[in-house]
Short mmCIF file of C-alpha atoms in Angstrom, two decimals:
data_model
loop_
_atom_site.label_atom_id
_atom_site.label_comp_id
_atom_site.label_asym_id
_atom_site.label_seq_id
_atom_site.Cartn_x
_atom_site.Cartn_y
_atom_site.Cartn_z
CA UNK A 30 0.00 0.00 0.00
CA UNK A 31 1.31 3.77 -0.98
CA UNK A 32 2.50 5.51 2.06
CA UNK A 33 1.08 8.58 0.72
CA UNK A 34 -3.08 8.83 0.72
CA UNK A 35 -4.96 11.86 0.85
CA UNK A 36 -8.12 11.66 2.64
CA UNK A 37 -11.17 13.99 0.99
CA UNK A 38 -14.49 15.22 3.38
CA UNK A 39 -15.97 12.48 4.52
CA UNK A 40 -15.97 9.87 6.92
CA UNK A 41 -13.08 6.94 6.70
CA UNK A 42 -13.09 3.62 8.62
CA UNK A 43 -10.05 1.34 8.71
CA UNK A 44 -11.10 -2.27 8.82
CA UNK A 45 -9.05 -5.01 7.04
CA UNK A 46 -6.09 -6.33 9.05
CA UNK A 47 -4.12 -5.60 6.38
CA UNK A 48 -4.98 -1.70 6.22
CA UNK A 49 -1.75 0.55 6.69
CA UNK A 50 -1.19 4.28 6.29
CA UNK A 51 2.58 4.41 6.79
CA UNK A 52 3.56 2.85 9.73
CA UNK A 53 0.44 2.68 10.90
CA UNK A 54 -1.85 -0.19 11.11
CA UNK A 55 -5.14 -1.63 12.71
CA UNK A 56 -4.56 -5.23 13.93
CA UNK A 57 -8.06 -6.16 14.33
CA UNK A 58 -10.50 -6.69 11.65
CA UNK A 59 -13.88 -5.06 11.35
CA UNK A 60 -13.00 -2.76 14.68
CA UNK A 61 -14.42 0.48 15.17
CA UNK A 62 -11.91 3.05 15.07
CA UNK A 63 -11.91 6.17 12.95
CA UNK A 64 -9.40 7.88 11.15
CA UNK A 65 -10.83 11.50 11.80
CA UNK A 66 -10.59 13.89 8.15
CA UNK A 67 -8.84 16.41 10.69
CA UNK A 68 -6.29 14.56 10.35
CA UNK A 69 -2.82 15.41 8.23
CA UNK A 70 -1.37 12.39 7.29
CA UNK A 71 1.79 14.15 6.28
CA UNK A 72 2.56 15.51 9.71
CA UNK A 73 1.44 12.39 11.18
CA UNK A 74 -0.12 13.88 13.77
CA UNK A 75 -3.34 12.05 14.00
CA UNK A 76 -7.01 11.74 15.59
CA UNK A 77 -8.31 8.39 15.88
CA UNK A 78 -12.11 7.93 17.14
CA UNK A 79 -12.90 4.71 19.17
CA UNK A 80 -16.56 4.56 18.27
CA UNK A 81 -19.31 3.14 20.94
CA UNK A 82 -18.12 -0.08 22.07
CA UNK A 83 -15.51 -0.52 19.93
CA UNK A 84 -12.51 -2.80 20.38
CA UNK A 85 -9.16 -3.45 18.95
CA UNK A 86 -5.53 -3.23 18.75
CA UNK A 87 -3.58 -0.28 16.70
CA UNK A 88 0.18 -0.81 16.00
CA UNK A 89 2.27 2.27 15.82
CA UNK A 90 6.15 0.58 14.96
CA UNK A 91 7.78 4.02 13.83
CA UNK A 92 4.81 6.78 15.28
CA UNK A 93 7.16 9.99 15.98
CA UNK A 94 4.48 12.47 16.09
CA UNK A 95 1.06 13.01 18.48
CA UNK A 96 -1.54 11.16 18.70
CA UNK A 97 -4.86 12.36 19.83
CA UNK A 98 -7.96 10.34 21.02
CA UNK A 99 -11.48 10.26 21.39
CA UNK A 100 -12.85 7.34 23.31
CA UNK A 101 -16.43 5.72 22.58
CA UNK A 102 -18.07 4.50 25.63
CA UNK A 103 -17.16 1.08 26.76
CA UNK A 104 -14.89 1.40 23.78
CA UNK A 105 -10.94 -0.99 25.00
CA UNK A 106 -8.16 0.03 22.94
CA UNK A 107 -4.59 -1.06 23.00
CA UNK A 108 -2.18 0.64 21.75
CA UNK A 109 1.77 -0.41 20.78
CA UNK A 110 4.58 1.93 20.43
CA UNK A 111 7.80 1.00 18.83
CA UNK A 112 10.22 3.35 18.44
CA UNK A 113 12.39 5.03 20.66
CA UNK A 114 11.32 8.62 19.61
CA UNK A 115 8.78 9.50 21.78
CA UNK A 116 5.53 9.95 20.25
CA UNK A 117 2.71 11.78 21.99
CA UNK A 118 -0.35 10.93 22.89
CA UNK A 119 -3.84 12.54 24.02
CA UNK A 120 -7.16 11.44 25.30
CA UNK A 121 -9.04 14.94 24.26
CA UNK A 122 -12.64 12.96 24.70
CA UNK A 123 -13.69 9.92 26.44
CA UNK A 124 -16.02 8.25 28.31
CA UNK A 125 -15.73 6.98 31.74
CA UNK A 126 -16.59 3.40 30.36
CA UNK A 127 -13.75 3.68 28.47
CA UNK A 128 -10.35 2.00 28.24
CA UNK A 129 -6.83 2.51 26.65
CA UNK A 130 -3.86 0.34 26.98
CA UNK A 131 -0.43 1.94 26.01
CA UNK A 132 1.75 -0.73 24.99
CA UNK A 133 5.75 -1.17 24.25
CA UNK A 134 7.14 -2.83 21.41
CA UNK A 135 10.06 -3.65 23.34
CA UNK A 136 11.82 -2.27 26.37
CA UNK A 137 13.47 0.42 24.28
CA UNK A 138 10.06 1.60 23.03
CA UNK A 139 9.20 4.62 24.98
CA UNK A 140 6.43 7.36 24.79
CA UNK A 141 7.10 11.58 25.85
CA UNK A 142 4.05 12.43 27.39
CA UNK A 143 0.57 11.06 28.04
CA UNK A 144 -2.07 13.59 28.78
CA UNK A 145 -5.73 12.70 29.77
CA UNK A 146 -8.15 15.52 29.28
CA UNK A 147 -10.84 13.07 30.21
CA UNK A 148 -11.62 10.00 32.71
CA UNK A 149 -10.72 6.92 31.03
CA UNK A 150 -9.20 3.53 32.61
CA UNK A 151 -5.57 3.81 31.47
CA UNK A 152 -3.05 1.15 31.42
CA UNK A 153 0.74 2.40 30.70
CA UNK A 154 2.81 -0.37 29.99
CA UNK A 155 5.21 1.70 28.10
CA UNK A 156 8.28 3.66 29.44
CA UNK A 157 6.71 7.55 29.73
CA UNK A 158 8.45 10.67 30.86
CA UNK A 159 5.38 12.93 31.44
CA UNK A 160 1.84 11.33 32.25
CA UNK A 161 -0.16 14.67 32.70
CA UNK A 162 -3.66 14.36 34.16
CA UNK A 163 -6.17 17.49 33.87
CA UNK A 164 -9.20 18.71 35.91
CA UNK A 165 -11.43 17.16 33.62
CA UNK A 166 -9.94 13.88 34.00
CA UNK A 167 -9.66 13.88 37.63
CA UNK A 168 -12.09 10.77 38.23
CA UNK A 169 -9.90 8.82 35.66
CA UNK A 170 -8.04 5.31 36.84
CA UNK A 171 -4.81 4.56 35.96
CA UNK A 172 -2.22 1.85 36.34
CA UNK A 173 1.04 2.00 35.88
CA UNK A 174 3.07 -1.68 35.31
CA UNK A 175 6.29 0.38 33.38
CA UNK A 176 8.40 3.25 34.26
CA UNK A 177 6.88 6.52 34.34
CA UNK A 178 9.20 9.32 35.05
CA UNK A 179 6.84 12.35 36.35
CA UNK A 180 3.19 12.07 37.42
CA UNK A 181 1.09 15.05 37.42
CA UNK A 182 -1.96 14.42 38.90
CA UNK A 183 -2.99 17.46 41.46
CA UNK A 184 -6.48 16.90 40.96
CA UNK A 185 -6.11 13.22 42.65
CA UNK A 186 -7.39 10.69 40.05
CA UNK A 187 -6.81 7.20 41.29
CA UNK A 188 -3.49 6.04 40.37
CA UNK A 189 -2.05 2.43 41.42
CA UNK A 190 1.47 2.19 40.61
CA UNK A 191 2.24 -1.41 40.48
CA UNK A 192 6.06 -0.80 39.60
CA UNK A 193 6.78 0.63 43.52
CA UNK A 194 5.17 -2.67 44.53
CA UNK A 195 7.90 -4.88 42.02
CA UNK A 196 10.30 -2.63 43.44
CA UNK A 197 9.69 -3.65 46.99
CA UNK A 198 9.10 -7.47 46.15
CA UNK A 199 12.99 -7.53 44.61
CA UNK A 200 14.27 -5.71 47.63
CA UNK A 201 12.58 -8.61 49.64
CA UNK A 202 13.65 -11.22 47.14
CA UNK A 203 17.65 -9.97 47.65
CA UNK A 204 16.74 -10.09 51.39
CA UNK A 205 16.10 -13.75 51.28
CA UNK A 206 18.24 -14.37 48.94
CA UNK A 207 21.31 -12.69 51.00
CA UNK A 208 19.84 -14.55 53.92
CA UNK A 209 20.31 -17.91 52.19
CA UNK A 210 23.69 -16.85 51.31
CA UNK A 211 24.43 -16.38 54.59
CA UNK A 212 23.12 -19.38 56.22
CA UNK A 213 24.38 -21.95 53.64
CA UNK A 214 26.62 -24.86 55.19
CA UNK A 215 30.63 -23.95 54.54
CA UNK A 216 33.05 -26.88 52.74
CA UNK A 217 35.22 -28.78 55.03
CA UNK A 218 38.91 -28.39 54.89
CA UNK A 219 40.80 -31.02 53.05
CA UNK A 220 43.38 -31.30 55.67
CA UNK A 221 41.40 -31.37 58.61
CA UNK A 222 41.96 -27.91 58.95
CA UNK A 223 39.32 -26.15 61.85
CA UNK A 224 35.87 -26.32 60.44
CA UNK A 225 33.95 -22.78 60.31
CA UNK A 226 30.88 -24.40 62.23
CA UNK A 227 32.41 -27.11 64.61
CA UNK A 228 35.04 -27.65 67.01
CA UNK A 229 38.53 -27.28 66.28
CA UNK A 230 41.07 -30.08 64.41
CA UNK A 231 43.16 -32.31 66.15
CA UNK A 232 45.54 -32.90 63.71
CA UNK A 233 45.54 -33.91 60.07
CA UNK A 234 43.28 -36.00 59.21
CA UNK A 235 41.21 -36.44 62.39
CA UNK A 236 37.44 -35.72 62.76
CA UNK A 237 36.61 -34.83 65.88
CA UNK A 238 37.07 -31.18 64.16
CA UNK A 239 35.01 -30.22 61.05
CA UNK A 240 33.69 -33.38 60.13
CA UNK A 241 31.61 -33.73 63.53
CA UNK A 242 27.84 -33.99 62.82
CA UNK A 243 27.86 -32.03 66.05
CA UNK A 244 30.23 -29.32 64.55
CA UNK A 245 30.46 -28.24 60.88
CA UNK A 246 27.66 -30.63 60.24
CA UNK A 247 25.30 -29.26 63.05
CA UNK A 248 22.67 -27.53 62.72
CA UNK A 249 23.87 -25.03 65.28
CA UNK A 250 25.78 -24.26 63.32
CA UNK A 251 25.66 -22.17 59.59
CA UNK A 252 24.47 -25.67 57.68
CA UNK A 253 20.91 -25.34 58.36
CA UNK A 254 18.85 -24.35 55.20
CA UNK A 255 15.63 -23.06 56.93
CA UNK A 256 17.24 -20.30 58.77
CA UNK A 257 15.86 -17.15 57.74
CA UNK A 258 13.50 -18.80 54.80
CA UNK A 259 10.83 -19.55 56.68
CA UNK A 260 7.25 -17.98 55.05
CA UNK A 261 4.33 -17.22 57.16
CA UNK A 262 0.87 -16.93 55.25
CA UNK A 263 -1.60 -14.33 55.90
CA UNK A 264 -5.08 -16.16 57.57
CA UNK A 265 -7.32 -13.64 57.55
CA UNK A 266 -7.65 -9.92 57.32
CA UNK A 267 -9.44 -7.18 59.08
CA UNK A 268 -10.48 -3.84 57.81
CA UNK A 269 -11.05 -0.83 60.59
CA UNK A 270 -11.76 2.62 59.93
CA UNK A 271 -15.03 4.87 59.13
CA UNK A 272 -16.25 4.07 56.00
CA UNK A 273 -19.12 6.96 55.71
CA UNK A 274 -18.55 9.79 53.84
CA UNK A 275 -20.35 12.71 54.86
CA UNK A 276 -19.27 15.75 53.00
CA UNK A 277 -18.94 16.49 49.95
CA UNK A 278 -15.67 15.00 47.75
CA UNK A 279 -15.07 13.76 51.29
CA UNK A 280 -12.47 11.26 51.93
CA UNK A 281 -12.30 8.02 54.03
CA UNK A 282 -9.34 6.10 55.94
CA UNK A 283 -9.34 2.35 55.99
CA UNK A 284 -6.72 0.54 57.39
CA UNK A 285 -5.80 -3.07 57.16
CA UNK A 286 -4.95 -5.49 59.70
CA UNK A 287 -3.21 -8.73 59.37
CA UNK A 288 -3.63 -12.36 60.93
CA UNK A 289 -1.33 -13.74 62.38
CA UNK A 290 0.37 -10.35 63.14
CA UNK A 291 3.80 -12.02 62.08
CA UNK A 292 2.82 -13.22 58.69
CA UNK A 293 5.39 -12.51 56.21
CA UNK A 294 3.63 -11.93 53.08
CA UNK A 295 1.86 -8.32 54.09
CA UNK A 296 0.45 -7.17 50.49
CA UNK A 297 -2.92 -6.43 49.54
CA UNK A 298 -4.80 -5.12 46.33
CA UNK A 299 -7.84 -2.75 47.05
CA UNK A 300 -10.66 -2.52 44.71
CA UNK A 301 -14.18 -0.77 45.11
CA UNK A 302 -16.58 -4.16 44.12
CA UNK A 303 -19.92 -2.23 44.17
CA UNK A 304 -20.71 1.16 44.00
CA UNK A 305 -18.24 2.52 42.04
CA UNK A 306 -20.54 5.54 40.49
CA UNK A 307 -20.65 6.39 44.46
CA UNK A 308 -16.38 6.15 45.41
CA UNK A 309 -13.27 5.70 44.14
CA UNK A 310 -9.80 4.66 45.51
CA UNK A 311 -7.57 7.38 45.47
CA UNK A 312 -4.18 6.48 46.53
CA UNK A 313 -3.49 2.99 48.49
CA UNK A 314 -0.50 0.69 49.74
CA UNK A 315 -0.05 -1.99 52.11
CA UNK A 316 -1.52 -0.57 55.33
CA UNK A 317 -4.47 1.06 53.93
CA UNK A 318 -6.64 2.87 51.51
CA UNK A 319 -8.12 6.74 50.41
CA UNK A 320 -11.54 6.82 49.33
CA UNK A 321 -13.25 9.68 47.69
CA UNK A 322 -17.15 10.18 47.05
CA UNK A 323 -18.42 10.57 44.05
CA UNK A 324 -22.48 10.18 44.49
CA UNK A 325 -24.99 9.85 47.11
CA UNK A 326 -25.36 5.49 47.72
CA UNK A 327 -23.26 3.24 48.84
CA UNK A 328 -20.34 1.32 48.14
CA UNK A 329 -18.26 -1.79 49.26
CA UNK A 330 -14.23 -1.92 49.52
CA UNK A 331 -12.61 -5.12 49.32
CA UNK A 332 -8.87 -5.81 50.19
CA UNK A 333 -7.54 -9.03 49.04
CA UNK A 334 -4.31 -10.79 49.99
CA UNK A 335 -2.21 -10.33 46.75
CA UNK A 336 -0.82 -13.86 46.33
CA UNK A 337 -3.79 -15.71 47.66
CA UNK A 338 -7.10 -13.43 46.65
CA UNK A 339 -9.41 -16.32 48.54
CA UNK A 340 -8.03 -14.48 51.74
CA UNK A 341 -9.98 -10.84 51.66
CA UNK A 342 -11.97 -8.62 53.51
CA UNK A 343 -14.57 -6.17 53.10
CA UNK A 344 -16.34 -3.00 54.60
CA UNK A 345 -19.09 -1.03 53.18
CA UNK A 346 -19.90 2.29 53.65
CA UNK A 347 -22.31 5.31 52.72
CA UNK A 348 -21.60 8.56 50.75
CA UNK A 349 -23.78 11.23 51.70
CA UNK A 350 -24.67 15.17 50.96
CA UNK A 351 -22.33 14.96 47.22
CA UNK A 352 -23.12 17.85 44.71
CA UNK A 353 -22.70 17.98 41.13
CA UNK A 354 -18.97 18.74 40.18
CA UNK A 355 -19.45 22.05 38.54
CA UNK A 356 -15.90 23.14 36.40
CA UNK A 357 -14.60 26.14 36.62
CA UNK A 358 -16.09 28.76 36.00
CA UNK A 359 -19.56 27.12 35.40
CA UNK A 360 -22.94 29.59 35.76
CA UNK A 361 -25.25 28.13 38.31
CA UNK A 362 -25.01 27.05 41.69
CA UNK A 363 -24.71 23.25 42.84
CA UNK A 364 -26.72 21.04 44.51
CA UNK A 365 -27.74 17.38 45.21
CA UNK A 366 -28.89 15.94 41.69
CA UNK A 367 -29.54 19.31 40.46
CA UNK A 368 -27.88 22.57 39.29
CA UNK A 369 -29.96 25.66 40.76
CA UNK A 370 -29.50 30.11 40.65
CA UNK A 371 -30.23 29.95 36.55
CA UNK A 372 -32.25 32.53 35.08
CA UNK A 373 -35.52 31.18 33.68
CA UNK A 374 -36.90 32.08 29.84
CA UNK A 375 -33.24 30.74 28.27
CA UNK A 376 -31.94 27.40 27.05
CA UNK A 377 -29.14 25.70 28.41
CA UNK A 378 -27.22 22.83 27.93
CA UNK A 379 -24.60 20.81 30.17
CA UNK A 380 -21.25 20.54 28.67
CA UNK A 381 -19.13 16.73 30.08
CA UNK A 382 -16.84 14.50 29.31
CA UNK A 383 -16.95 15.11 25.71
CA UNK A 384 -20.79 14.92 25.43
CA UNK A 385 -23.44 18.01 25.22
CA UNK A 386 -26.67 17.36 27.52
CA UNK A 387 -30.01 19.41 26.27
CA UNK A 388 -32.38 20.63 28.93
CA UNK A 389 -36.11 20.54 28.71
CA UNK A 390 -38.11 23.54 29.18
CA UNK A 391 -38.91 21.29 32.84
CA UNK A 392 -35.34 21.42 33.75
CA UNK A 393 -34.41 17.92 32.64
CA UNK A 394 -31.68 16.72 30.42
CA UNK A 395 -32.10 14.68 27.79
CA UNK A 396 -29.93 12.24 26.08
CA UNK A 397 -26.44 13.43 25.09
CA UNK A 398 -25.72 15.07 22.22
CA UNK A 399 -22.10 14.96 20.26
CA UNK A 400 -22.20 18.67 18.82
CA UNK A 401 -23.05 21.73 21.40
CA UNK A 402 -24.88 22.92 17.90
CA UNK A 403 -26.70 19.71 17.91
CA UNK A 404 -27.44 20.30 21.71
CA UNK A 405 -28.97 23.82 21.15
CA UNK A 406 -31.22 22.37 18.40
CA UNK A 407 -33.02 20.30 21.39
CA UNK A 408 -33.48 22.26 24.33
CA UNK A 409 -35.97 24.02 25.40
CA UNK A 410 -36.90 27.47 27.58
CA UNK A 411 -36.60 26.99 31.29
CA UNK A 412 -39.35 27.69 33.24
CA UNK A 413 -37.94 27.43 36.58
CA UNK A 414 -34.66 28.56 37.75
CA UNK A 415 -32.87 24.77 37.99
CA UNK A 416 -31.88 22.10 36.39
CA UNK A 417 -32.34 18.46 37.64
CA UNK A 418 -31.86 14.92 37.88
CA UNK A 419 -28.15 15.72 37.33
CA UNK A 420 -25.64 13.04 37.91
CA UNK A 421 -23.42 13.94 40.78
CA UNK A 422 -20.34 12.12 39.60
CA UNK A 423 -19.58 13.52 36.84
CA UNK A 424 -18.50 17.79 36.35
CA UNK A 425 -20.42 19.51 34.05
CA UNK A 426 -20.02 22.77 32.74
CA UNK A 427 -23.28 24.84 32.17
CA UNK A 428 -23.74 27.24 28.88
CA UNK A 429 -26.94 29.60 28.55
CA UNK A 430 -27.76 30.14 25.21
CA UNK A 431 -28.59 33.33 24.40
CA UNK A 432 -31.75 34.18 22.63
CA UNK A 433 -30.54 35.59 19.17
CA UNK A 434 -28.69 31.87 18.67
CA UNK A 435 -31.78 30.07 20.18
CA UNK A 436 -33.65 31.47 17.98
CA UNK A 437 -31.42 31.09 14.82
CA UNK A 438 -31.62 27.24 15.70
CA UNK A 439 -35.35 26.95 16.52
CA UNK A 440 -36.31 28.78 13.60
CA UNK A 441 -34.05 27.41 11.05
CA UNK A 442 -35.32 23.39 12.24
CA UNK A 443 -38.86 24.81 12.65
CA UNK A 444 -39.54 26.02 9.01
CA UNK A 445 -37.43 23.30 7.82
CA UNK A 446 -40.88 21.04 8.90
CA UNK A 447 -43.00 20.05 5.73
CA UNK A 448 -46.21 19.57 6.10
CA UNK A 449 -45.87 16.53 5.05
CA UNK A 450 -43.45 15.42 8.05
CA UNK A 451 -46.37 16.27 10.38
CA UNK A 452 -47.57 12.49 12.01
CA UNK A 453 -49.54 11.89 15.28
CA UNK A 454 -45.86 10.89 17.28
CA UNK A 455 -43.75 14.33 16.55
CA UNK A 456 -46.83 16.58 16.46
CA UNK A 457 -46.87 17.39 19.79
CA UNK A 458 -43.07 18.10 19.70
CA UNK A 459 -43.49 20.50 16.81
CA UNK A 460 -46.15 22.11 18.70
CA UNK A 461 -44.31 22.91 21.38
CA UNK A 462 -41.18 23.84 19.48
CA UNK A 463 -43.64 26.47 18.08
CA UNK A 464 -44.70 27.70 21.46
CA UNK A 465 -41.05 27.93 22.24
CA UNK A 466 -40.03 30.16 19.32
CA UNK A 467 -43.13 32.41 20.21
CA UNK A 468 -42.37 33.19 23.52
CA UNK A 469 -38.49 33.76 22.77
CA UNK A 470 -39.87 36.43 20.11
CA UNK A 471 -41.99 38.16 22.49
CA UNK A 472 -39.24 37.83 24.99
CA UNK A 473 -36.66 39.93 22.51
CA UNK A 474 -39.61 42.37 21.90
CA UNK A 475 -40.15 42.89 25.50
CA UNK A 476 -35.64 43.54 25.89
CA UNK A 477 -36.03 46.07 22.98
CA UNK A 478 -39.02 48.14 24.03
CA UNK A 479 -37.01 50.88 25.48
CA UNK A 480 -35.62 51.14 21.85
CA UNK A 481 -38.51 50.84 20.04
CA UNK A 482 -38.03 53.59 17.67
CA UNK A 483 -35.19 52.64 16.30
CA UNK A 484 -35.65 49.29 16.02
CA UNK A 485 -39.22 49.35 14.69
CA UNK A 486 -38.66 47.61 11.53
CA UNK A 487 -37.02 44.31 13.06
CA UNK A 488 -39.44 44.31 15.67
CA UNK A 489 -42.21 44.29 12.72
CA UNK A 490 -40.35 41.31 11.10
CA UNK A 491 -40.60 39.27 14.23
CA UNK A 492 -43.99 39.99 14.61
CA UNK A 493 -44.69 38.80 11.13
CA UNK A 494 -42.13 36.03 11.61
CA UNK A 495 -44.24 35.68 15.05
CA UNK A 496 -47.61 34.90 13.16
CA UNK A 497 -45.89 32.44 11.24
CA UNK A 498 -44.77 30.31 13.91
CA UNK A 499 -48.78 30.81 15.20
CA UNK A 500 -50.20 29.89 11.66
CA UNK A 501 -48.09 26.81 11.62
CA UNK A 502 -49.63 25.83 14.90
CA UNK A 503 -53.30 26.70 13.70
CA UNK A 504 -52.17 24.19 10.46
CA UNK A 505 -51.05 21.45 12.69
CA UNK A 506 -54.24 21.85 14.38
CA UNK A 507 -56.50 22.17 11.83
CA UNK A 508 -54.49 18.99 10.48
CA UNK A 509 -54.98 16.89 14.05
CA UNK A 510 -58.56 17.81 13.87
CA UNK A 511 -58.86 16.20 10.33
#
């Protein structure tokens, strides 16, 4: 295949196993990943889209350049890197669900930075000098099995670094292993000499000296191979601390406790086994684990012995009084479920993790929206002053939409409508899209009254626009009543 291609408008799918843009190519057939037209091939700095569930391994043997991301949700991607020139990579949009695997060729493969603008479950398995996480990826979960020179992670996302853990295991491993060393039985002279371990020689070739069974040979002695190598197994564990979280983003302390208290292999793995829309694990070792709220519910920690997981324990706990993570800078005040202090008569929508959320006139969001133009195209004109039914464990950002663009949108779908497209289902819809687009005119009447003179003529025009709109409701109807 050319290593040159140039990609038209459109949309572009990679399927066949044997598809390759340069260096580039997707290992799995029929997977869901998109090449996105933004693109430039030539720079090779590239967007690839991980639709809705999709699944599949891309292999990048000589990527030099960035890579940028968008995640589908439940979407699993892997990722190899082969070259030693530090590529780039960037999760710009994902979804919780998501996950992304960054994989090494080789141990000389290595990666610059990896920066996650979103929460995603990341797995670096590479060699990384810079793995950046952002505000809006602060409720991401990573895992780190490779070296990773510099974490940045103020906003706490839940990080387990498994290569501190390897480096503590070999540090115990040289212990016993120095141990053994030490404790291993020493040869016996050839000439009878004095025996390390026993009593001394009488002479040349007697063996009342180092070849005693109660001297050199003893176990007393340095011959005895179970000094120092002795393992005791963990029994049972016990997990103490407060597991309620009252506040909001609070944290809880949970310590563990080992049985028998001189067991040898002291290692656990935390993991949240319900509830995880309601906590997460923020940091964790040996002796305990961080938990953060996320939602109101509750949730269940489990710490499990790490070389025997049939030895565990659990604790559950409840998160109480959590608000919806607002991000900086957001309108509105938060609450419980709900977003309140918004001005009623405007649209709104709810901006997170890469989707756009429409509210209703009612002050519920719909179903999520991939554009923030196809967003506006959906909501509606609060009535109240709030917005809820909001999910408290995610951050949202909220946008008013003024009425000038509301009203672009509303009108332009509006007398897009056929008559023919009218049917029992979307009638009411239409109907109150209508409604909508009349009140938001007499709403910019009412804001240019003071002005009245000198906007006279546009205030005309939306009154004639105005009896539009209510002449396409008398139609629809006139139509029902057919």
């Amino acid at each position: 295949m050319s290593n040159g291609i140039v990609f038209e408008k459109g949309k572009y799918t990679l399927t066949s196993t044997k598809s390759e843009v340069g260096s580039i190519s997707i290992a799995e057939k029929n997977t869901k990943f998109t090449l996105s037209q933004k693109s430039d091939l030539n720079k090779k700095n590239l967007t690839i889209k991980a639709e809705d569930s999709g699944q599949g391994n891309l292999y990048f043997p000589g990527y030099e350049k960035k890579l940028t991301l968008d995640l589908g949700k439940k979407s699993d991607v892997k990722i190899t890197i082969g070259t030693q020139n530090k590529a780039e990579m960037v999760v710009k949009e994902a979804d919780a669900t998501a996950k992304l695997s960054v994989v090494g060729k080789d141990s000389d493969a290595a990666i610059k930075k990896i920066v996650l603008n979103k929460p995603v479950s990341l797995s670096v398995d590479a060699n990384t000098e810079l793995l950046q996480i952002k505000e809006g990826a602060k409720k991401a979960v990573v895992t780190i099995n490779n070296k990773v020179e510099k974490i940045q992670n103020k906003f706490n996302a839940t990080i387990e670094d498994n290569t501190e853990k390897d480096k503590a295991e070999e540090e115990t491993e040289k212990e016993e292993d120095a141990k053994k060393e030490e404790s291993k039985e020493p040869s016996a002279p050839e000439n009878g000499g004095a025996a390390s371990g026993g009593g001394s020689s009488s002479g040349g070739g007697s063996s009342s000296g180092g070849g005693s069974s109660s001297g050199g040979g003893s176990n007393t002695g340095g011959g005895s191979s179970d000094s120092g190598s002795s393992s005791i197994a963990v029994e049972s564990l016990q997990l103490n601390g407060n597991a309620n979280i009252s506040t909001d983003d609070g944290l809880a302390e949970i310590s563990v406790q080992y049985s028998p208290a001189n067991a040898s292999s002291r290692e656990v793995e935390w993991r949240v086994i319900s509830g995880g829309e309601q906590a997460k694990i923020i940091s964790s070792d040996n002796n305990k684990a961080v938990v953060q709220a996320l939602d109101n519910g509750q949730y269940t920690l489990r710490a499990a012995v790490r070389n025997n997981p049939a030895v565990f324990a659990e604790i559950s706990g409840k998160t109480e009084n959590q608000k919806v993570s607002l991000a900086k800078g957001s309108m509105g005040t938060a609450g419980d479920g709900e977003i309140s202090g918004l001005a009623s008569g405007y649209g709104y929508i709810l901006a997170g993790e890469g989707e756009y959320f429409s509210v209703a006139s009612t002050g519920l969001f719909l179903a999520a929206c991939q554009t923030e133009e196809e967003a506006i195209g959906r909501v509606g004109l609060l009535t109240g002053n709030s917005i809820l039914k909001v999910d408290n464990a995610k951050v949202f950002r909220v946008i008013q939409i003024d009425l000038d663009r509301f009203l672009r949108k509303q009108y332009e779908i509006y007398m897009a409508i056929e008559e023919k497209d009218l049917t029992i289902s979307n009638f009411i819809e239409i109907g109150n899209m209508a409604h909508d687009l009349g009140v938001a005119v007499e709403k910019k009447e009412m804001e240019s009254a003071d002005g009245a003179e000198k906007t006279n003529g546009r205030i005309c025009q939306k009154k004639s626009r105005r009896k539009k709109i209510a002449s396409g409701r008398n139609m629809m109807s006139l139509q029902l009543n057919l």
